[in-house]
mmCIF file with all atom_site columns, C-alpha atoms in Angstrom:
data_model
loop_
_atom_site.group_PDB
_atom_site.id
_atom_site.type_symbol
_atom_site.label_atom_id
_atom_site.label_alt_id
_atom_site.label_comp_id
_atom_site.label_asym_id
_atom_site.label_entity_id
_atom_site.label_seq_id
_atom_site.pdbx_PDB_ins_code
_atom_site.Cartn_x
_atom_site.Cartn_y
_atom_site.Cartn_z
_atom_site.occupancy
_atom_site.B_iso_or_equiv
_atom_site.pdbx_formal_charge
_atom_site.auth_seq_id
_atom_site.auth_comp_id
_atom_site.auth_asym_id
_atom_site.auth_atom_id
_atom_site.pdbx_PDB_model_num
ATOM 1   C CA . MET I 1 1   ? -17.716 -11.548 2.013   1.00 84.00 ? 1   MET I CA 1
ATOM 2   C CA . THR I 1 2   ? -16.270 -8.257  0.686   1.00 90.00 ? 2   THR I CA 1
ATOM 3   C CA . LYS I 1 3   ? -12.527 -8.465  -0.233  1.00 95.00 ? 3   LYS I CA 1
ATOM 4   C CA . LEU I 1 4   ? -10.712 -5.315  0.239   1.00 96.00 ? 4   LEU I CA 1
ATOM 5   C CA . LEU I 1 5   ? -7.079  -4.425  -1.123  1.00 96.00 ? 5   LEU I CA 1
ATOM 6   C CA . PHE I 1 6   ? -5.376  -1.918  0.825   1.00 96.00 ? 6   PHE I CA 1
ATOM 7   C CA . GLY I 1 7   ? -2.231  -0.366  -0.834  1.00 92.00 ? 7   GLY I CA 1
ATOM 8   C CA . VAL I 1 8   ? 0.154   0.396   2.047   1.00 92.00 ? 8   VAL I CA 1
ATOM 9   C CA . SER I 1 9   ? 2.948   2.878   2.134   1.00 90.00 ? 9   SER I CA 1
ATOM 10  C CA . ASP I 1 10  ? 4.919   4.625   4.875   1.00 90.00 ? 10  ASP I CA 1
ATOM 11  C CA . THR I 1 11  ? 3.044   7.868   4.782   1.00 87.00 ? 11  THR I CA 1
ATOM 12  C CA . GLU I 1 12  ? 0.731   9.553   7.068   1.00 88.00 ? 12  GLU I CA 1
ATOM 13  C CA . GLU I 1 13  ? -2.022  9.706   4.280   1.00 86.00 ? 13  GLU I CA 1
ATOM 14  C CA . CYS I 1 14  ? -2.077  5.927   4.369   1.00 90.00 ? 14  CYS I CA 1
ATOM 15  C CA . ARG I 1 15  ? -2.064  5.691   8.144   1.00 92.00 ? 15  ARG I CA 1
ATOM 16  C CA . ARG I 1 16  ? -5.119  8.039   8.361   1.00 90.00 ? 16  ARG I CA 1
ATOM 17  C CA . ALA I 1 17  ? -6.829  5.607   5.695   1.00 93.00 ? 17  ALA I CA 1
ATOM 18  C CA . ILE I 1 18  ? -6.828  2.930   8.352   1.00 94.00 ? 18  ILE I CA 1
ATOM 19  C CA . LYS I 1 19  ? -9.485  4.915   10.429  1.00 92.00 ? 19  LYS I CA 1
ATOM 20  C CA . THR I 1 20  ? -11.602 5.155   7.351   1.00 92.00 ? 20  THR I CA 1
ATOM 21  C CA . ILE I 1 21  ? -11.436 1.352   6.644   1.00 93.00 ? 21  ILE I CA 1
ATOM 22  C CA . ILE I 1 22  ? -12.286 0.465   10.265  1.00 91.00 ? 22  ILE I CA 1
ATOM 23  C CA . HIS I 1 23  ? -15.095 3.016   10.390  1.00 90.00 ? 23  HIS I CA 1
ATOM 24  C CA . LEU I 1 24  ? -16.702 1.727   7.068   1.00 90.00 ? 24  LEU I CA 1
ATOM 25  C CA . PHE I 1 25  ? -16.073 -1.905  7.471   1.00 87.00 ? 25  PHE I CA 1
ATOM 26  C CA . ALA I 1 26  ? -15.232 -3.168  11.064  1.00 80.00 ? 26  ALA I CA 1
ATOM 27  C CA . ASN I 1 27  ? -18.897 -3.790  11.932  1.00 76.00 ? 27  ASN I CA 1
ATOM 28  C CA . ARG I 1 28  ? -20.432 -4.583  8.819   1.00 73.00 ? 28  ARG I CA 1
ATOM 29  C CA . GLY I 1 29  ? -20.163 -8.274  8.434   1.00 70.00 ? 29  GLY I CA 1
ATOM 30  C CA . GLU I 1 30  ? -17.326 -10.408 7.039   1.00 81.00 ? 30  GLU I CA 1
ATOM 31  C CA . ILE I 1 31  ? -14.514 -8.547  5.174   1.00 88.00 ? 31  ILE I CA 1
ATOM 32  C CA . GLU I 1 32  ? -11.218 -9.938  3.933   1.00 94.00 ? 32  GLU I CA 1
ATOM 33  C CA . LEU I 1 33  ? -8.521  -7.394  4.089   1.00 96.00 ? 33  LEU I CA 1
ATOM 34  C CA . THR I 1 34  ? -5.244  -7.769  2.288   1.00 97.00 ? 34  THR I CA 1
ATOM 35  C CA . LEU I 1 35  ? -2.609  -5.256  2.917   1.00 97.00 ? 35  LEU I CA 1
ATOM 36  C CA . LEU I 1 36  ? -0.273  -4.826  -0.005  1.00 96.00 ? 36  LEU I CA 1
ATOM 37  C CA . HIS I 1 37  ? 3.188   -3.079  -0.026  1.00 94.00 ? 37  HIS I CA 1
ATOM 38  C CA . VAL I 1 38  ? 5.250   -2.652  -3.192  1.00 92.00 ? 38  VAL I CA 1
ATOM 39  C CA . THR I 1 39  ? 8.884   -1.890  -2.997  1.00 88.00 ? 39  THR I CA 1
ATOM 40  C CA . PRO I 1 40  ? 10.598  -0.427  -5.757  1.00 80.00 ? 40  PRO I CA 1
ATOM 41  C CA . GLU I 1 41  ? 13.427  -2.522  -7.493  1.00 76.00 ? 41  GLU I CA 1
ATOM 42  C CA . VAL I 1 42  ? 16.874  -1.623  -6.303  1.00 64.00 ? 42  VAL I CA 1
ATOM 43  C CA . LEU I 1 43  ? 18.903  -0.122  -8.842  1.00 62.00 ? 43  LEU I CA 1
ATOM 44  C CA . VAL I 1 44  ? 22.718  -0.025  -8.560  1.00 60.00 ? 44  VAL I CA 1
ATOM 45  C CA . TYR I 1 45  ? 24.743  2.070   -10.831 1.00 57.00 ? 45  TYR I CA 1
ATOM 46  C CA . ALA I 1 46  ? 28.296  1.112   -11.809 1.00 55.00 ? 46  ALA I CA 1
ATOM 47  C CA . GLU I 1 47  ? 29.695  4.585   -10.875 1.00 57.00 ? 47  GLU I CA 1
ATOM 48  C CA . SER I 1 48  ? 28.404  3.912   -7.390  1.00 56.00 ? 48  SER I CA 1
ATOM 49  C CA . GLY I 1 49  ? 31.293  1.603   -6.643  1.00 58.00 ? 49  GLY I CA 1
ATOM 50  C CA . ILE I 1 50  ? 31.194  -1.740  -5.056  1.00 58.00 ? 50  ILE I CA 1
ATOM 51  C CA . VAL I 1 51  ? 27.793  -2.355  -3.509  1.00 58.00 ? 51  VAL I CA 1
ATOM 52  C CA . ASP I 1 52  ? 26.404  -5.470  -1.978  1.00 59.00 ? 52  ASP I CA 1
ATOM 53  C CA . TYR I 1 53  ? 22.940  -5.787  -3.679  1.00 61.00 ? 53  TYR I CA 1
ATOM 54  C CA . GLY I 1 54  ? 21.878  -8.500  -1.309  1.00 67.00 ? 54  GLY I CA 1
ATOM 55  C CA . THR I 1 55  ? 22.223  -6.458  1.704   1.00 71.00 ? 55  THR I CA 1
ATOM 56  C CA . ILE I 1 56  ? 20.390  -3.427  0.154   1.00 72.00 ? 56  ILE I CA 1
ATOM 57  C CA . GLU I 1 57  ? 17.709  -5.783  -0.947  1.00 76.00 ? 57  GLU I CA 1
ATOM 58  C CA . ASN I 1 58  ? 17.454  -7.267  2.638   1.00 81.00 ? 58  ASN I CA 1
ATOM 59  C CA . ILE I 1 59  ? 17.344  -3.879  4.223   1.00 82.00 ? 59  ILE I CA 1
ATOM 60  C CA . GLU I 1 60  ? 14.483  -2.793  1.980   1.00 84.00 ? 60  GLU I CA 1
ATOM 61  C CA . LYS I 1 61  ? 12.522  -5.975  2.505   1.00 89.00 ? 61  LYS I CA 1
ATOM 62  C CA . GLU I 1 62  ? 12.951  -5.821  6.306   1.00 92.00 ? 62  GLU I CA 1
ATOM 63  C CA . ARG I 1 63  ? 11.770  -2.214  6.315   1.00 92.00 ? 63  ARG I CA 1
ATOM 64  C CA . SER I 1 64  ? 8.750   -3.252  4.183   1.00 93.00 ? 64  SER I CA 1
ATOM 65  C CA . ASN I 1 65  ? 7.888   -6.125  6.346   1.00 95.00 ? 65  ASN I CA 1
ATOM 66  C CA . GLU I 1 66  ? 7.993   -3.595  9.438   1.00 95.00 ? 66  GLU I CA 1
ATOM 67  C CA . ILE I 1 67  ? 5.428   -1.319  7.563   1.00 96.00 ? 67  ILE I CA 1
ATOM 68  C CA . LEU I 1 68  ? 3.166   -4.284  6.953   1.00 96.00 ? 68  LEU I CA 1
ATOM 69  C CA . ASP I 1 69  ? 3.447   -5.468  10.435  1.00 97.00 ? 69  ASP I CA 1
ATOM 70  C CA . GLU I 1 70  ? 2.687   -2.081  11.903  1.00 96.00 ? 70  GLU I CA 1
ATOM 71  C CA . PHE I 1 71  ? -0.565  -1.917  9.808   1.00 96.00 ? 71  PHE I CA 1
ATOM 72  C CA . GLU I 1 72  ? -1.539  -5.497  10.529  1.00 97.00 ? 72  GLU I CA 1
ATOM 73  C CA . LYS I 1 73  ? -1.317  -4.762  14.252  1.00 96.00 ? 73  LYS I CA 1
ATOM 74  C CA . THR I 1 74  ? -3.467  -1.638  14.109  1.00 95.00 ? 74  THR I CA 1
ATOM 75  C CA . PHE I 1 75  ? -6.169  -3.494  12.227  1.00 94.00 ? 75  PHE I CA 1
ATOM 76  C CA . GLN I 1 76  ? -5.858  -6.350  14.651  1.00 92.00 ? 76  GLN I CA 1
ATOM 77  C CA . LYS I 1 77  ? -6.755  -4.083  17.694  1.00 91.00 ? 77  LYS I CA 1
ATOM 78  C CA . ASP I 1 78  ? -10.105 -3.595  16.076  1.00 87.00 ? 78  ASP I CA 1
ATOM 79  C CA . GLY I 1 79  ? -10.692 -7.273  15.432  1.00 87.00 ? 79  GLY I CA 1
ATOM 80  C CA . ILE I 1 80  ? -9.846  -7.164  11.573  1.00 90.00 ? 80  ILE I CA 1
ATOM 81  C CA . ALA I 1 81  ? -7.484  -10.019 10.524  1.00 90.00 ? 81  ALA I CA 1
ATOM 82  C CA . CYS I 1 82  ? -5.236  -9.126  7.561   1.00 94.00 ? 82  CYS I CA 1
ATOM 83  C CA . GLN I 1 83  ? -3.381  -10.968 4.901   1.00 97.00 ? 83  GLN I CA 1
ATOM 84  C CA . LYS I 1 84  ? -0.074  -9.430  3.811   1.00 97.00 ? 84  LYS I CA 1
ATOM 85  C CA . ILE I 1 85  ? 1.521   -9.312  0.558   1.00 97.00 ? 85  ILE I CA 1
ATOM 86  C CA . LEU I 1 86  ? 5.014   -7.808  -0.217  1.00 95.00 ? 86  LEU I CA 1
ATOM 87  C CA . LYS I 1 87  ? 5.954   -7.361  -3.816  1.00 94.00 ? 87  LYS I CA 1
ATOM 88  C CA . THR I 1 88  ? 8.676   -5.645  -5.799  1.00 90.00 ? 88  THR I CA 1
ATOM 89  C CA . GLY I 1 89  ? 8.140   -3.406  -8.782  1.00 89.00 ? 89  GLY I CA 1
ATOM 90  C CA . ASN I 1 90  ? 6.277   -0.420  -9.967  1.00 87.00 ? 90  ASN I CA 1
ATOM 91  C CA . PRO I 1 91  ? 3.344   0.030   -7.499  1.00 84.00 ? 91  PRO I CA 1
ATOM 92  C CA . ILE I 1 92  ? 0.694   0.910   -10.152 1.00 85.00 ? 92  ILE I CA 1
ATOM 93  C CA . ASP I 1 93  ? 1.724   -2.198  -12.156 1.00 89.00 ? 93  ASP I CA 1
ATOM 94  C CA . VAL I 1 94  ? 1.591   -4.583  -9.275  1.00 91.00 ? 94  VAL I CA 1
ATOM 95  C CA . VAL I 1 95  ? -1.677  -3.381  -7.687  1.00 88.00 ? 95  VAL I CA 1
ATOM 96  C CA . LEU I 1 96  ? -3.464  -3.394  -11.001 1.00 87.00 ? 96  LEU I CA 1
ATOM 97  C CA . GLU I 1 97  ? -2.097  -6.892  -11.817 1.00 92.00 ? 97  GLU I CA 1
ATOM 98  C CA . ILE I 1 98  ? -3.869  -8.268  -8.790  1.00 95.00 ? 98  ILE I CA 1
ATOM 99  C CA . ALA I 1 99  ? -6.771  -5.824  -8.251  1.00 93.00 ? 99  ALA I CA 1
ATOM 100 C CA . ASP I 1 100 ? -9.307  -7.994  -10.207 1.00 93.00 ? 100 ASP I CA 1
ATOM 101 C CA . GLN I 1 101 ? -9.268  -10.485 -7.332  1.00 96.00 ? 101 GLN I CA 1
ATOM 102 C CA . TYR I 1 102 ? -10.769 -7.972  -4.909  1.00 97.00 ? 102 TYR I CA 1
ATOM 103 C CA . ASP I 1 103 ? -14.057 -5.984  -4.586  1.00 96.00 ? 103 ASP I CA 1
ATOM 104 C CA . LEU I 1 104 ? -12.487 -2.555  -3.625  1.00 95.00 ? 104 LEU I CA 1
ATOM 105 C CA . LEU I 1 105 ? -9.078  -1.122  -3.801  1.00 93.00 ? 105 LEU I CA 1
ATOM 106 C CA . VAL I 1 106 ? -8.379  1.401   -0.905  1.00 93.00 ? 106 VAL I CA 1
ATOM 107 C CA . ILE I 1 107 ? -5.689  3.890   -1.124  1.00 88.00 ? 107 ILE I CA 1
ATOM 108 C CA . GLY I 1 108 ? -4.581  6.813   1.052   1.00 86.00 ? 108 GLY I CA 1
ATOM 109 C CA . ALA I 1 109 ? -5.388  10.308  -0.367  1.00 81.00 ? 109 ALA I CA 1
ATOM 110 C CA . SER I 1 110 ? -2.170  11.959  -1.643  1.00 70.00 ? 110 SER I CA 1
ATOM 111 C CA . GLU I 1 111 ? -0.683  14.995  -0.024  1.00 62.00 ? 111 GLU I CA 1
ATOM 112 C CA . SER I 1 112 ? -2.496  18.107  -0.659  1.00 53.00 ? 112 SER I CA 1
ATOM 113 C CA . SER I 1 113 ? 0.288   20.302  -1.989  1.00 45.00 ? 113 SER I CA 1
ATOM 114 C CA . LEU I 1 114 ? -0.179  21.011  -5.691  1.00 44.00 ? 114 LEU I CA 1
ATOM 115 C CA . LEU I 1 115 ? 3.339   20.235  -6.672  1.00 40.00 ? 115 LEU I CA 1
ATOM 116 C CA . HIS I 1 116 ? 3.131   16.774  -4.941  1.00 45.00 ? 116 HIS I CA 1
ATOM 117 C CA . ARG I 1 117 ? -0.197  15.961  -6.702  1.00 45.00 ? 117 ARG I CA 1
ATOM 118 C CA . ILE I 1 118 ? 1.181   16.998  -10.109 1.00 42.00 ? 118 ILE I CA 1
ATOM 119 C CA . PHE I 1 119 ? 4.528   15.214  -9.975  1.00 42.00 ? 119 PHE I CA 1
ATOM 120 C CA . ASN I 1 120 ? 4.507   12.376  -7.345  1.00 49.00 ? 120 ASN I CA 1
ATOM 121 C CA . SER I 1 121 ? 0.988   11.023  -6.968  1.00 55.00 ? 121 SER I CA 1
ATOM 122 C CA . HIS I 1 122 ? 0.001   7.589   -7.936  1.00 61.00 ? 122 HIS I CA 1
ATOM 123 C CA . GLN I 1 123 ? -3.546  8.268   -6.975  1.00 67.00 ? 123 GLN I CA 1
ATOM 124 C CA . ASN I 1 124 ? -4.806  9.337   -10.456 1.00 76.00 ? 124 ASN I CA 1
ATOM 125 C CA . SER I 1 125 ? -3.163  6.284   -12.140 1.00 73.00 ? 125 SER I CA 1
ATOM 126 C CA . PHE I 1 126 ? -4.984  3.969   -9.677  1.00 72.00 ? 126 PHE I CA 1
ATOM 127 C CA . ILE I 1 127 ? -8.335  5.633   -10.193 1.00 80.00 ? 127 ILE I CA 1
ATOM 128 C CA . ASN I 1 128 ? -8.097  5.707   -14.012 1.00 82.00 ? 128 ASN I CA 1
ATOM 129 C CA . SER I 1 129 ? -6.730  2.288   -14.527 1.00 84.00 ? 129 SER I CA 1
ATOM 130 C CA . SER I 1 130 ? -8.336  0.166   -11.826 1.00 88.00 ? 130 SER I CA 1
ATOM 131 C CA . PRO I 1 131 ? -10.620 -2.511  -12.897 1.00 90.00 ? 131 PRO I CA 1
ATOM 132 C CA . ILE I 1 132 ? -12.494 -2.154  -9.528  1.00 93.00 ? 132 ILE I CA 1
ATOM 133 C CA . PRO I 1 133 ? -13.882 0.715   -7.402  1.00 93.00 ? 133 PRO I CA 1
ATOM 134 C CA . VAL I 1 134 ? -11.297 2.761   -5.770  1.00 91.00 ? 134 VAL I CA 1
ATOM 135 C CA . LEU I 1 135 ? -11.912 4.286   -2.399  1.00 90.00 ? 135 LEU I CA 1
ATOM 136 C CA . VAL I 1 136 ? -9.481  7.170   -1.681  1.00 89.00 ? 136 VAL I CA 1
ATOM 137 C CA . ALA I 1 137 ? -9.315  7.683   2.096   1.00 87.00 ? 137 ALA I CA 1
ATOM 138 C CA . LYS I 1 138 ? -8.418  10.845  3.853   1.00 79.00 ? 138 LYS I CA 1
#
């Protein structure tokens, strides 16, 4: 059984990666697909005034679960069952912390603009640091 870890985010690049996973793995025997979404830690600064940290955290958790549910439903339409993991922290650190439990890490390709690739892409960090093969899906 092939164990896939799919790093899920609320981006079109990530949604396009679904088709790649289905195309490559849906009819090739058993796979175990785990959807992982990592939310950043909520930071509240003193000068921002009185803030209900719990409310902000709950809103973020609810939104993250909606993202995971959306991806799960898409895979279920093609007969692929998923496990879902929701964690908080730095996405690179969290993914690399559990990656060795899987055979392949799948991530969506970063946006093609040069500025985005230079300043806002985790893609290279995943590729360079992963202990397992990484599939960057377009």
